[in-house]
């Protein structure tokens, strides 16, 4: 039997150790006006269980998708779109911090594209959100398939 909650001693902080069985998975996706779907996936590197990094241990703390990961993905996407003569002029993306880095803005504008940021808290305007929820359903039901 598994307890759903417990008690800590008086004056002592409750200490909970959360065990992650699988590294997290980041999926970046693009949908074009011609229904071209481009996906990129990346497994997060597992770090030590101690969140405080010790000097010289060589392990970095866990990180999600960073700005450099996104710019690599965007370079791949725009190069792929231009190679197939699917020329667009606007890149519509949501307002996440990794999308608003200077490197992303510079690279996109250098290649003749204009960025349009969606308003915050508006997943209903982002067509990739619906697709992402379907992907999450598949991944959660059968994680081995990813």
XYZ file of C-alpha atoms in Angstrom:
146
model
C 0.000 0.000 0.000
C 1.278 3.476 -0.917
C 0.676 6.472 1.328
C -0.719 9.540 -0.339
C 0.665 11.908 2.313
C 2.776 11.869 5.451
C 3.870 13.880 8.458
C 7.128 15.546 9.418
C 8.407 16.101 12.935
C 7.632 19.335 14.779
C 10.052 22.043 13.685
C 11.494 19.918 10.880
C 10.922 20.556 7.196
C 9.299 17.841 5.179
C 11.797 16.348 2.735
C 10.411 14.866 -0.455
C 12.609 13.139 -3.013
C 10.958 12.899 -6.407
C 12.284 10.108 -8.581
C 12.030 10.642 -12.326
C 11.934 7.407 -14.254
C 12.456 8.839 -17.715
C 14.289 11.909 -18.960
C 11.937 14.538 -20.290
C 11.368 14.922 -24.002
C 11.237 18.263 -25.804
C 9.385 18.413 -29.114
C 9.539 21.478 -31.358
C 7.113 21.677 -34.252
C 6.130 23.814 -37.233
C 3.007 23.811 -39.397
C 3.082 25.749 -42.678
C 0.202 27.079 -44.765
C 0.634 24.038 -47.050
C 0.239 21.638 -44.083
C 3.927 20.785 -44.050
C 4.729 19.584 -40.558
C 8.311 19.618 -39.309
C 9.180 18.113 -35.923
C 12.339 17.960 -33.880
C 12.739 16.008 -30.671
C 15.398 16.123 -28.007
C 15.798 14.074 -24.854
C 16.957 16.000 -21.849
C 20.293 14.903 -20.410
C 19.886 13.506 -16.910
C 21.928 15.283 -14.276
C 22.729 14.260 -10.737
C 19.786 14.098 -8.339
C 21.279 16.828 -6.158
C 20.137 20.153 -7.573
C 23.076 22.057 -6.115
C 26.007 21.600 -8.433
C 29.330 20.945 -6.791
C 32.503 22.480 -8.193
C 34.254 20.186 -10.631
C 31.589 17.480 -10.813
C 31.141 18.129 -14.547
C 27.389 17.640 -14.455
C 25.158 20.476 -15.503
C 21.714 20.824 -13.980
C 18.742 19.747 -16.101
C 17.640 22.216 -18.725
C 14.657 22.364 -20.987
C 14.781 23.746 -24.498
C 17.068 26.778 -24.671
C 17.363 29.687 -27.093
C 20.295 28.016 -28.843
C 18.223 24.842 -29.346
C 15.420 26.918 -30.838
C 17.694 28.856 -33.213
C 19.182 25.571 -34.454
C 15.653 24.298 -35.096
C 14.542 27.527 -36.807
C 17.608 27.442 -39.100
C 16.717 23.885 -40.106
C 13.061 24.796 -40.690
C 13.645 27.941 -42.753
C 16.362 26.256 -44.826
C 14.011 23.326 -45.473
C 11.124 25.625 -46.461
C 13.315 27.659 -48.819
C 14.767 24.480 -50.382
C 11.254 23.333 -51.353
C 10.300 26.709 -52.838
C 7.665 27.255 -50.161
C 8.480 30.915 -49.777
C 6.749 32.695 -46.941
C 7.452 36.090 -45.465
C 6.129 35.781 -41.932
C 7.069 33.544 -39.051
C 4.239 33.437 -36.492
C 5.443 32.200 -33.108
C 4.243 32.393 -29.543
C 5.693 34.785 -27.020
C 8.038 32.443 -25.112
C 11.384 33.810 -23.894
C 13.437 31.418 -26.076
C 11.638 32.775 -29.168
C 12.503 36.384 -28.332
C 16.314 36.124 -28.164
C 18.424 38.567 -30.163
C 20.038 35.700 -32.113
C 16.660 34.434 -33.321
C 15.483 37.913 -34.339
C 18.748 38.684 -36.153
C 18.958 35.387 -38.049
C 15.312 35.479 -39.150
C 15.421 39.107 -40.354
C 18.755 38.548 -42.155
C 17.029 35.884 -44.252
C 14.157 38.166 -45.250
C 11.529 36.912 -42.821
C 9.444 38.934 -40.403
C 8.477 37.632 -36.954
C 4.932 38.035 -35.680
C 4.531 37.197 -31.988
C 1.205 35.857 -30.768
C -0.312 37.531 -27.707
C 0.475 35.941 -24.349
C -1.950 33.354 -22.994
C -3.515 32.611 -26.378
C -2.924 28.922 -27.199
C -6.174 28.930 -29.225
C -4.405 31.102 -31.842
C -1.458 28.718 -32.132
C -2.320 25.835 -34.485
C 0.647 23.751 -33.324
C -0.858 23.561 -29.800
C -3.692 21.286 -30.969
C -1.232 19.081 -32.819
C 1.034 19.035 -29.755
C -1.765 17.814 -27.513
C -2.381 14.890 -29.894
C 1.349 14.055 -29.872
C 1.348 14.172 -26.059
C -1.575 11.736 -25.957
C 0.329 9.264 -28.137
C 3.561 9.688 -26.155
C 1.823 9.297 -22.787
C -0.003 6.146 -23.890
C 3.074 4.527 -25.424
C 6.365 6.207 -24.378
C 8.430 3.489 -26.090
C 7.160 4.634 -29.507
C 9.072 7.906 -29.216
